[in-house]
Short mmCIF file of C-alpha atoms and ligand atoms in Angstrom, two decimals:
data_model
loop_
_atom_site.label_atom_id
_atom_site.label_comp_id
_atom_site.label_asym_id
_atom_site.label_seq_id
_atom_site.Cartn_x
_atom_site.Cartn_y
_atom_site.Cartn_z
CA UNK A 239 55.91 -31.95 35.26
CA UNK A 240 57.36 -32.58 31.62
CA UNK A 241 59.31 -35.97 31.42
CA UNK A 242 61.35 -36.96 28.46
CA UNK A 243 63.61 -39.81 28.18
CA UNK A 244 66.46 -40.99 25.82
CA UNK A 245 65.91 -44.92 25.06
CA UNK A 246 68.89 -46.04 23.15
CA UNK A 247 69.34 -49.92 22.41
CA UNK A 248 73.07 -50.68 23.09
CA UNK A 249 74.02 -52.38 20.07
CA UNK A 250 76.53 -49.87 18.64
CA UNK A 251 77.80 -46.32 19.04
CA UNK A 252 75.91 -43.25 19.90
CA UNK A 253 75.30 -42.35 16.50
CA UNK A 254 74.62 -38.89 15.17
CA UNK A 255 70.84 -39.50 14.75
CA UNK A 256 70.74 -40.75 18.37
CA UNK A 257 72.80 -37.92 19.62
CA UNK A 258 70.10 -35.68 18.04
CA UNK A 259 67.28 -37.33 19.74
CA UNK A 260 69.17 -37.29 23.04
CA UNK A 261 69.68 -33.54 22.47
CA UNK A 262 66.05 -32.82 21.70
CA UNK A 263 64.50 -34.75 24.29
CA UNK A 264 67.22 -33.26 27.05
CA UNK A 265 66.49 -29.73 25.88
CA UNK A 266 62.88 -30.24 26.17
CA UNK A 267 62.83 -31.23 29.76
CA UNK A 268 65.64 -28.57 30.28
CA UNK A 269 63.17 -25.80 28.65
CA UNK A 270 60.32 -27.03 30.71
CA UNK A 271 62.14 -27.47 34.08
CA UNK A 272 61.43 -30.88 33.66
CA UNK A 273 63.10 -34.39 33.98
CA UNK A 274 65.08 -36.03 31.40
CA UNK A 275 65.36 -40.00 31.92
CA UNK A 276 67.97 -42.44 30.37
CA UNK A 277 66.90 -45.62 29.90
CA UNK A 278 69.21 -48.49 28.14
CA UNK A 279 66.97 -50.94 25.99
CA UNK A 280 69.45 -53.91 26.51
CA UNK A 281 66.46 -56.49 26.25
CA UNK A 282 68.08 -57.93 23.02
CA UNK A 283 70.78 -60.06 24.76
CA UNK A 284 72.15 -61.15 21.26
CA UNK A 285 72.98 -57.74 19.89
CA UNK A 286 73.54 -55.85 23.18
CA UNK A 287 76.91 -55.38 24.52
CA UNK A 288 78.42 -53.62 27.47
CA UNK A 289 81.09 -51.75 25.26
CA UNK A 290 77.99 -50.29 23.64
CA UNK A 291 76.49 -49.19 26.97
CA UNK A 292 79.80 -47.57 27.86
CA UNK A 293 80.06 -45.94 24.38
CA UNK A 294 76.42 -44.56 24.97
CA UNK A 295 77.39 -43.10 28.41
CA UNK A 296 80.67 -41.76 27.03
CA UNK A 297 79.02 -40.11 24.05
CA UNK A 298 76.43 -38.65 26.62
CA UNK A 299 78.87 -37.31 29.09
CA UNK A 300 81.08 -35.57 26.09
CA UNK A 301 78.40 -33.95 24.80
CA UNK A 302 77.00 -32.95 28.23
CA UNK A 303 73.62 -34.39 27.97
CA UNK A 304 73.15 -35.06 31.67
CA UNK A 305 70.32 -37.04 32.80
CA UNK A 306 68.39 -36.58 35.98
CA UNK A 307 66.97 -40.14 36.23
CA UNK A 308 68.75 -43.63 35.38
CA UNK A 309 70.24 -45.07 33.56
CA UNK A 310 67.58 -47.53 33.96
CA UNK A 311 68.24 -50.82 32.48
CA UNK A 312 65.37 -52.95 30.82
CA UNK A 313 67.21 -56.13 31.78
CA UNK A 314 67.08 -55.26 35.25
CA UNK A 315 63.08 -54.76 34.98
CA UNK A 316 62.07 -58.17 34.11
CA UNK A 317 60.02 -58.89 37.02
CA UNK A 318 58.33 -55.74 36.49
CA UNK A 319 57.42 -56.68 33.02
CA UNK A 320 56.14 -60.06 33.89
CA UNK A 321 53.81 -58.87 36.55
CA UNK A 322 52.30 -56.48 34.27
CA UNK A 323 51.92 -59.44 31.93
CA UNK A 324 50.13 -61.24 34.61
CA UNK A 325 47.80 -58.20 35.43
CA UNK A 326 46.79 -58.34 31.80
CA UNK A 327 45.89 -61.77 31.81
CA UNK A 328 43.86 -61.56 34.53
CA UNK A 329 42.31 -58.28 33.25
CA UNK A 330 41.47 -60.24 29.73
CA UNK A 331 43.67 -57.69 27.77
CA UNK A 332 45.99 -60.36 26.89
CA UNK A 333 45.85 -64.21 26.32
CA UNK A 334 47.82 -67.10 25.71
CA UNK A 335 48.13 -68.37 22.48
CA UNK A 336 49.40 -71.96 22.09
CA UNK A 337 50.00 -71.52 18.07
CA UNK A 338 53.50 -73.43 17.40
CA UNK A 339 56.12 -71.40 15.40
CA UNK A 340 55.44 -74.12 12.69
CA UNK A 341 51.76 -73.56 12.64
CA UNK A 342 51.97 -70.01 12.28
CA UNK A 343 54.59 -70.40 9.42
CA UNK A 344 52.07 -72.73 7.67
CA UNK A 345 49.48 -70.11 8.25
CA UNK A 346 51.44 -67.27 6.78
CA UNK A 347 52.15 -69.53 3.85
CA UNK A 348 48.42 -70.27 3.02
CA UNK A 349 47.62 -66.53 3.52
CA UNK A 350 50.69 -65.39 1.12
CA UNK A 351 49.62 -68.26 -1.61
CA UNK A 352 45.81 -66.99 -1.23
CA UNK A 353 47.32 -63.20 -1.79
CA UNK A 354 46.50 -62.12 1.60
CA UNK A 355 48.65 -60.31 3.93
CA UNK A 356 50.07 -62.59 6.51
CA UNK A 357 48.86 -62.17 10.05
CA UNK A 358 47.73 -64.05 12.97
CA UNK A 359 44.20 -65.22 12.81
CA UNK A 360 43.22 -64.82 16.24
CA UNK A 361 42.13 -68.66 16.83
CA UNK A 362 43.22 -68.14 20.45
CA UNK A 363 41.76 -64.89 20.77
CA UNK A 364 38.82 -65.01 23.24
CA UNK A 365 35.81 -63.62 22.38
CA UNK A 366 31.94 -63.61 24.09
CA UNK A 367 30.53 -66.71 23.06
CA UNK A 368 33.68 -68.25 21.39
CA UNK A 369 34.86 -71.53 22.47
CA UNK A 370 38.77 -71.78 22.35
CA UNK A 371 40.52 -74.86 21.55
CA UNK A 372 41.89 -77.02 24.25
CA UNK A 373 45.54 -75.80 25.00
CA UNK A 374 47.86 -78.62 23.65
CA UNK A 375 50.08 -80.70 26.17
CA UNK A 376 53.94 -79.69 25.92
CA UNK A 377 53.49 -76.41 23.90
CA UNK A 378 54.83 -73.20 25.89
CA UNK A 379 52.28 -70.46 25.01
CA UNK A 380 53.21 -67.01 24.21
CA UNK A 381 51.14 -64.11 25.30
CA UNK A 382 49.55 -61.82 22.88
CA UNK A 383 48.00 -58.34 23.28
CA UNK A 384 44.17 -58.41 22.74
CA UNK A 385 44.21 -55.43 20.19
CA UNK A 386 40.89 -53.51 19.54
CA UNK A 387 39.43 -55.13 16.69
CA UNK A 388 37.59 -52.13 15.18
CA UNK A 389 37.88 -48.23 15.25
CA UNK A 390 41.12 -46.43 14.67
CA UNK A 391 44.22 -45.55 16.91
CA UNK A 392 45.40 -42.05 16.20
CA UNK A 393 47.41 -39.48 17.82
CA UNK A 394 48.28 -35.68 16.98
CA UNK A 395 52.07 -36.02 16.23
CA UNK A 396 54.00 -33.06 17.49
CA UNK A 397 56.24 -33.20 14.21
CA UNK A 398 54.14 -35.23 11.68
CA UNK A 399 50.83 -34.14 12.22
CA UNK A 400 47.81 -36.28 12.76
CA UNK A 401 48.29 -39.82 12.19
CA UNK A 402 45.77 -42.79 12.27
CA UNK A 403 45.58 -46.18 11.81
CA UNK A 404 42.72 -48.68 11.63
CA UNK A 405 42.86 -51.23 14.25
CA UNK A 406 41.85 -53.63 11.60
CA UNK A 407 45.49 -53.34 10.25
CA UNK A 408 47.13 -54.43 13.54
CA UNK A 409 47.05 -58.02 14.66
CA UNK A 410 47.38 -58.95 18.17
CA UNK A 411 51.25 -58.46 19.13
CA UNK A 412 53.06 -60.93 20.97
CA UNK A 413 54.01 -59.30 24.36
CA UNK A 414 56.04 -62.34 25.76
CA UNK A 415 57.49 -65.02 23.91
CA UNK A 416 57.36 -68.51 24.60
CA UNK A 417 60.20 -68.42 27.13
CA UNK A 418 58.33 -65.92 28.97
CA UNK A 419 60.58 -62.93 27.94
CA UNK A 420 58.61 -59.58 27.03
CA UNK A 421 59.06 -58.24 23.82
CA UNK A 422 60.42 -54.99 22.66
CA UNK A 423 57.38 -52.81 22.28
CA UNK A 424 55.81 -54.22 25.39
CA UNK A 425 58.95 -53.09 27.60
CA UNK A 426 58.72 -49.74 25.78
CA UNK A 427 55.28 -49.29 26.81
CA UNK A 428 55.59 -50.70 30.59
CA UNK A 429 58.58 -48.33 30.94
CA UNK A 430 57.06 -44.96 29.45
CA UNK A 431 54.21 -45.69 31.74
CA UNK A 432 56.09 -46.27 34.72
CA UNK A 433 58.49 -43.67 34.13
CA UNK A 434 55.76 -41.38 33.62
CA UNK A 435 57.17 -39.90 30.45
CA UNK A 436 54.75 -37.12 29.26
CA UNK A 437 56.59 -36.56 25.74
CA UNK A 438 58.26 -39.46 23.70
CA UNK A 439 60.64 -37.69 21.37
CA UNK A 440 62.47 -40.36 19.02
CA UNK A 441 63.35 -41.27 15.29
CA UNK A 442 60.48 -41.77 13.10
CA UNK A 443 61.72 -45.38 12.39
CA UNK A 444 59.34 -46.00 15.35
CA UNK A 445 56.40 -44.66 13.82
CA UNK A 446 54.98 -48.25 13.08
CA UNK A 447 55.20 -49.13 16.62
CA UNK A 448 53.40 -46.10 18.12
CA UNK A 449 49.53 -47.40 17.45
CA UNK A 450 50.63 -50.77 19.02
CA UNK A 451 52.16 -48.87 21.84
CA UNK A 452 49.33 -46.84 22.23
CA UNK A 453 46.78 -49.44 22.44
CA UNK A 454 48.53 -51.31 25.06
CA UNK A 455 49.06 -48.03 27.22
CA UNK A 456 45.23 -47.53 26.96
CA UNK A 457 44.54 -51.16 27.89
CA UNK A 458 46.69 -50.46 30.99
CA UNK A 459 44.60 -47.30 31.84
CA UNK A 460 47.72 -45.59 31.34
CA UNK A 461 48.11 -41.77 30.52
CA UNK A 462 49.08 -41.78 26.59
CA UNK A 463 52.10 -39.48 26.18
CA UNK A 464 52.60 -36.89 23.53
CA UNK A 465 54.68 -38.24 20.48
CA UNK A 466 57.18 -36.45 18.43
CA UNK A 467 58.85 -38.53 15.68
CA UNK A 468 62.10 -36.92 14.03
CA UNK A 469 62.50 -37.49 10.68
CA UNK A 470 65.95 -39.01 9.51
CA UNK A 471 69.04 -37.54 8.98
CA UNK A 472 70.74 -37.82 5.29
CA UNK A 473 74.31 -37.85 4.55
CA UNK A 474 75.97 -34.83 2.31
CA UNK A 475 75.09 -37.22 -0.69
CA UNK A 476 71.41 -36.98 0.21
CA UNK A 477 71.59 -40.85 1.10
CA UNK A 478 70.70 -42.16 4.34
CA UNK A 479 73.31 -41.47 6.97
CA UNK A 480 75.22 -44.73 7.38
CA UNK A 481 78.98 -45.96 8.25
CA UNK A 482 79.84 -44.78 4.42
CA UNK A 483 79.53 -41.16 5.61
CA UNK A 484 82.59 -41.72 7.75
CA UNK A 485 81.91 -40.09 11.22
CA UNK A 486 78.84 -42.28 12.42
CA UNK A 487 79.73 -42.38 16.27
CA UNK A 488 79.52 -39.22 18.18
CA UNK A 489 83.18 -40.15 19.60
CA UNK A 490 84.27 -40.17 16.39
CA UNK A 491 83.69 -36.59 16.04
CA UNK A 492 86.19 -36.11 19.14
CA UNK A 493 88.72 -38.18 17.88
CA UNK A 494 88.59 -35.78 14.58
CA UNK A 495 89.10 -32.73 16.59
CA UNK A 496 85.47 -31.40 16.92
CA UNK A 497 84.67 -29.37 20.36
CA UNK A 498 81.25 -30.98 21.81
CA UNK A 499 79.79 -27.46 21.65
CA UNK A 500 80.08 -27.34 17.97
CA UNK A 501 78.66 -30.80 17.46
CA UNK A 502 75.86 -29.76 19.82
CA UNK A 503 75.18 -26.51 18.27
CA UNK A 504 75.15 -28.28 14.69
CA UNK A 505 72.70 -30.86 15.88
CA UNK A 506 70.43 -28.21 17.27
CA UNK A 507 69.75 -27.03 13.91
CA UNK A 508 69.63 -30.40 12.25
CA UNK A 509 65.94 -30.28 11.46
CA UNK A 510 65.01 -27.53 14.11
CA UNK A 511 65.27 -23.78 13.73
CA UNK A 512 64.93 -20.43 15.42
CA UNK A 513 64.59 -17.69 13.03
CA UNK A 514 67.83 -17.45 11.28
CA UNK A 515 69.89 -18.24 14.36
CA UNK A 516 72.72 -20.42 13.35
CA UNK A 517 74.88 -20.17 16.44
CA UNK A 518 73.56 -20.53 19.89
CA UNK A 519 74.83 -21.75 23.24
CA UNK A 520 73.30 -24.65 24.80
CA UNK A 521 71.85 -22.02 27.28
CA UNK A 522 70.04 -20.28 24.44
CA UNK A 523 69.10 -23.41 22.74
CA UNK A 524 67.54 -24.55 26.11
CA UNK A 525 65.76 -21.40 26.62
CA UNK A 526 64.36 -21.44 22.73
CA UNK A 527 63.76 -25.11 22.18
CA UNK A 528 60.13 -26.27 21.23
CA UNK A 529 58.70 -28.92 19.04
CA UNK A 530 56.64 -26.37 16.93
CA UNK A 531 60.08 -25.68 15.04
CA UNK A 532 61.17 -29.07 14.01
CA UNK A 533 60.69 -29.80 10.34
CA UNK A 534 58.85 -33.04 9.22
CA UNK A 535 61.27 -33.28 6.33
CA UNK A 536 64.41 -35.06 6.57
CA UNK A 537 67.59 -33.00 7.62
CA UNK A 538 70.55 -33.15 5.48
CA UNK A 539 74.07 -33.55 7.00
CA UNK A 540 76.64 -30.70 6.09
CA UNK A 541 79.94 -31.35 7.10
CA UNK A 542 81.23 -28.09 5.60
CA UNK A 543 78.86 -26.32 7.90
CA UNK A 544 80.01 -28.63 11.04
CA UNK A 545 83.77 -27.54 9.98
CA UNK A 546 82.34 -23.60 10.24
CA UNK A 547 80.95 -24.06 13.48
CA UNK A 548 83.92 -25.91 14.80
CA UNK A 549 86.16 -23.14 13.77
CA UNK A 550 83.88 -20.42 15.24
CA UNK A 551 84.08 -22.35 18.62
CA UNK A 552 87.80 -22.87 18.53
CA UNK A 553 88.20 -19.24 17.81
CA UNK A 554 86.13 -18.32 20.96
CA UNK A 555 87.38 -21.20 23.27
CA UNK A 556 89.51 -20.46 26.05
CA UNK A 557 93.20 -21.33 24.85
CA UNK A 558 94.35 -22.89 28.12
CA UNK A 559 91.38 -25.43 27.61
CA UNK A 560 92.33 -25.80 23.82
CA UNK A 561 96.06 -26.58 24.96
CA UNK A 562 94.86 -29.44 27.09
CA UNK A 563 92.72 -30.77 24.31
CA UNK A 564 95.66 -30.57 21.91
CA UNK A 565 98.51 -32.00 24.15
CA UNK A 566 97.20 -35.47 24.26
CA UNK A 567 96.69 -35.58 20.50
CA UNK A 568 100.43 -34.57 20.08
CA UNK A 569 101.64 -37.21 22.56
CA UNK A 570 99.58 -40.01 20.78
CA UNK A 571 101.58 -38.95 17.69
CA UNK A 572 104.85 -39.48 19.98
CA UNK A 573 105.44 -35.74 20.09
CA UNK A 574 107.09 -34.65 23.41
CA UNK A 575 105.57 -31.38 24.47
CA UNK A 576 108.14 -29.46 26.31
CA UNK A 577 107.56 -26.39 28.42
CA UNK A 578 109.20 -24.13 25.55
CA UNK A 579 107.96 -23.28 23.24
CA UNK A 580 104.75 -23.16 25.33
CA UNK A 581 101.78 -24.96 23.85
CA UNK A 582 99.28 -22.25 25.16
CA UNK A 583 101.14 -19.58 23.16
CA UNK A 584 101.22 -21.96 20.03
CA UNK A 585 97.67 -22.30 20.45
CA UNK A 586 96.84 -18.65 20.82
CA UNK A 587 98.71 -17.99 17.58
CA UNK A 588 96.85 -20.73 15.45
CA UNK A 589 93.39 -21.16 17.17
CA UNK A 590 91.64 -18.59 14.79
CA UNK A 591 93.17 -20.38 11.74
CA UNK A 592 92.06 -23.94 12.11
CA UNK A 593 88.54 -25.88 11.62
CA UNK A 594 89.74 -28.90 13.84
CA UNK A 595 91.74 -29.81 17.12
CA UNK A 596 93.70 -31.97 14.79
CA UNK A 597 94.38 -29.21 12.22
CA UNK A 598 95.83 -27.33 15.38
CA UNK A 599 97.79 -30.18 16.72
CA UNK A 600 99.19 -30.57 13.14
CA UNK A 601 100.47 -26.98 13.37
CA UNK A 602 101.71 -27.34 16.82
CA UNK A 603 103.58 -30.34 15.91
CA UNK A 604 106.10 -28.28 13.72
CA UNK A 605 107.12 -26.28 17.00
CA UNK A 606 108.49 -29.68 18.67
CA UNK A 607 109.98 -31.45 15.94
CA UNK A 608 112.23 -29.56 13.46
CA UNK A 609 110.45 -29.50 10.09
CA UNK A 610 112.25 -30.44 6.71
CA UNK A 611 111.37 -27.77 4.40
CA UNK A 612 110.69 -29.01 1.06
CA UNK A 613 113.15 -28.38 -1.66
CA UNK A 614 111.14 -26.67 -3.86
CA UNK A 615 109.99 -24.32 -1.20
CA UNK A 616 113.43 -23.62 -0.35
CA UNK A 617 114.43 -22.87 -3.64
CA UNK A 618 111.59 -20.84 -4.35
CA UNK A 619 111.93 -18.29 -1.04
CA UNK A 620 115.92 -18.77 -0.37
CA UNK A 621 116.54 -16.71 -3.53
CA UNK A 622 119.94 -15.27 -4.29
CA UNK A 623 118.41 -11.86 -3.44
CA UNK A 624 116.87 -13.02 0.15
CA UNK A 625 119.88 -14.96 1.29
CA UNK A 626 122.08 -11.88 2.19
CA UNK A 627 118.85 -10.29 3.90
CA UNK A 628 118.21 -13.38 5.78
CA UNK A 629 121.89 -13.67 6.82
CA UNK A 630 122.07 -10.37 8.18
CA UNK A 631 119.04 -10.45 9.94
CA UNK A 632 120.07 -13.77 11.58
CA UNK A 633 123.28 -12.14 12.84
CA UNK A 634 121.31 -9.64 14.50
CA UNK A 635 119.03 -11.84 16.27
CA UNK A 636 120.89 -12.43 19.26
CA UNK A 637 121.13 -9.03 20.17
CA UNK A 638 117.50 -8.12 20.41
CA UNK A 639 115.25 -8.54 23.26
CA UNK A 640 113.26 -11.69 22.61
CA UNK A 641 109.79 -10.39 22.08
CA UNK A 642 107.32 -9.71 19.41
CA UNK A 643 107.86 -5.95 18.88
CA UNK A 644 111.45 -6.10 18.99
CA UNK A 645 111.29 -8.80 16.41
CA UNK A 646 109.16 -7.12 14.07
CA UNK A 647 111.36 -3.83 14.48
CA UNK A 648 114.56 -6.11 13.41
CA UNK A 649 112.50 -7.43 10.36
CA UNK A 650 111.75 -4.13 9.12
CA UNK A 651 114.90 -2.49 9.41
CA UNK A 652 116.58 -5.26 7.66
CA UNK A 653 114.36 -5.29 4.92
CA UNK A 654 114.95 -1.57 4.50
CA UNK A 655 118.45 -1.65 4.87
CA UNK A 656 118.45 -4.10 1.87
CA UNK A 657 116.11 -2.16 0.01
CA UNK A 658 113.44 -5.23 -0.47
CA UNK A 659 110.06 -5.81 0.37
CA UNK A 660 108.82 -7.59 3.39
CA UNK A 661 107.93 -11.16 1.97
CA UNK A 662 111.58 -11.66 0.86
CA UNK A 663 112.45 -12.25 4.45
CA UNK A 664 109.27 -13.07 5.87
CA UNK A 665 108.65 -16.29 3.38
CA UNK A 666 112.24 -17.37 3.87
CA UNK A 667 111.57 -17.33 7.61
CA UNK A 668 107.99 -19.01 7.56
CA UNK A 669 109.63 -21.86 5.49
CA UNK A 670 112.61 -22.33 7.75
CA UNK A 671 110.84 -22.28 11.02
CA UNK A 672 107.87 -24.32 10.03
CA UNK A 673 108.08 -25.64 6.62
CA UNK A 674 104.99 -23.93 5.81
CA UNK A 675 104.27 -20.92 3.32
CA UNK A 676 101.42 -19.90 5.45
CA UNK A 677 101.89 -19.04 9.14
CA UNK A 678 100.77 -16.09 11.44
CA UNK A 679 102.34 -12.73 11.53
CA UNK A 680 106.12 -13.95 11.59
CA UNK A 681 107.14 -11.67 14.47
CA UNK A 682 104.55 -13.25 16.67
CA UNK A 683 105.63 -16.86 15.35
CA UNK A 684 109.16 -16.34 16.01
CA UNK A 685 108.54 -15.12 19.54
CA UNK A 686 106.64 -18.10 20.30
CA UNK A 687 110.15 -20.28 19.71
CA UNK A 688 113.02 -20.13 22.10
CA UNK A 689 116.03 -18.17 20.26
CA UNK A 690 118.16 -21.16 20.15
CA UNK A 691 115.28 -23.14 18.37
CA UNK A 692 115.13 -20.18 15.74
CA UNK A 693 118.78 -20.20 15.36
CA UNK A 694 119.31 -23.88 14.77
CA UNK A 695 115.81 -24.06 12.34
CA UNK A 696 117.37 -20.89 10.27
CA UNK A 697 120.80 -22.50 10.21
CA UNK A 698 119.41 -25.38 7.99
CA UNK A 699 119.67 -22.44 5.31
CA UNK A 700 123.46 -22.12 5.92
CA UNK A 701 123.92 -25.95 5.65
CA UNK A 702 121.62 -27.13 3.22
CA UNK A 703 121.22 -24.60 0.30
CA UNK A 704 123.71 -21.47 0.90
CA UNK A 705 126.32 -20.95 -1.28
CA UNK A 706 129.27 -20.13 1.10
CA UNK A 707 129.91 -16.91 -0.85
CA UNK A 708 126.76 -15.09 0.22
CA UNK A 709 127.29 -16.12 3.84
CA UNK A 710 129.58 -14.21 6.13
N1 LIG B 230 65.57 -48.47 21.71
C1 LIG B 230 64.88 -47.55 20.57
C2 LIG B 230 66.23 -47.52 19.75
O1 LIG B 230 67.29 -47.46 19.82
C3 LIG B 230 64.21 -46.30 20.85
C4 LIG B 230 63.00 -46.75 21.47
C5 LIG B 230 61.88 -45.42 21.82
O2 LIG B 230 62.88 -44.43 21.92
O3 LIG B 230 60.89 -45.67 21.90
O4 LIG B 230 65.81 -47.39 18.69
#
């Protein structure tokens, strides 16, 4: 049974890189009908916050990355870590080290000034035939892992290929601090072991931890999981993705009007491929996802592509659902959404024309708040030639059935009667009704509004700019 986990440290938002790691771990478990574990690595009490935990849970929920087990909180597992440390001390795979921080600092200084790499010198490490110093009174010891002194630690990384590290490069890691609290790498090891994780899929900022973790797992007699280290994500500009690139938090994409399915599809292709497929559902992704097609090179974020995908998913999305997503955005701007015009009808008319929900909200807003068309647009389209045509059209509007086809017919009749071309009427209508030059087909646009609203908005022409002589 495949078991994967996502193990964020709650020190900030769920960012894009974390979300991709979560997605890949989730999809791998789904693909193999396995188990996806959520584990919150909150042992850094200074940097972890409940808000960050909530932000992670919210982000996961928004993306729909449901876990099968957890969330487990490392702070709630302290007794377990302590028990394992005791076992390791008893088995001799860990030992107490009474070196004080001052002594350690002095040692490092000496090593540095002698041109050596600073490292623990093993003075408290038990060896056959070695006599250890007498533990000093009043010095609380740390516990160190007795790392193998020779040989190599190697693994076949499922993304990066074989990685080998000489044990001589690794000094004896502190696994419990002087106050008894376990350290980061140790908690990860105990959890991956006890949670039966078979595949560790995580960012490659953890590659350096892996040899140490493998050595500890071996010392515990644990099955060593397989590792897949994902390369980092670069921003549009090729620099490491950071706050400078704007949307770092996944929930920021929600605020910015992206659909979760677009973000998921986008993240799915960020460093993984399935032939030339760019657009796929999560069902397809879970059926296809494998670790063989993850690129070892860094993936570059491409906002344009995300916008393209979002536009695609907006086109396909259920209109009523989009309306429920747009409504709170309008309300947040102080726009009261009334029954008429119908938000569903507005969304239906525009969802093929926008890249984000916020753009959809921008357009929808003009249906509820009378626009103030710019003077230059009025001057451009309310020409002396167009005005009598417009006036004629407006006068006849109340007499037709209020529906697209009848409005379309009336537009054509009026244009023909005045011997003009369609844009002569369509453009002033667009500008007066929405303040915009580009809108969906003008008959469909008009039909969304109640007749009274249309008459009120078109009357602006009469009040604001029309010389009385051209109006009846
Ligand atoms: N807690 C670590 C992080 O948020 C991840 C640890 C792991 O995946 O092994 O970077």
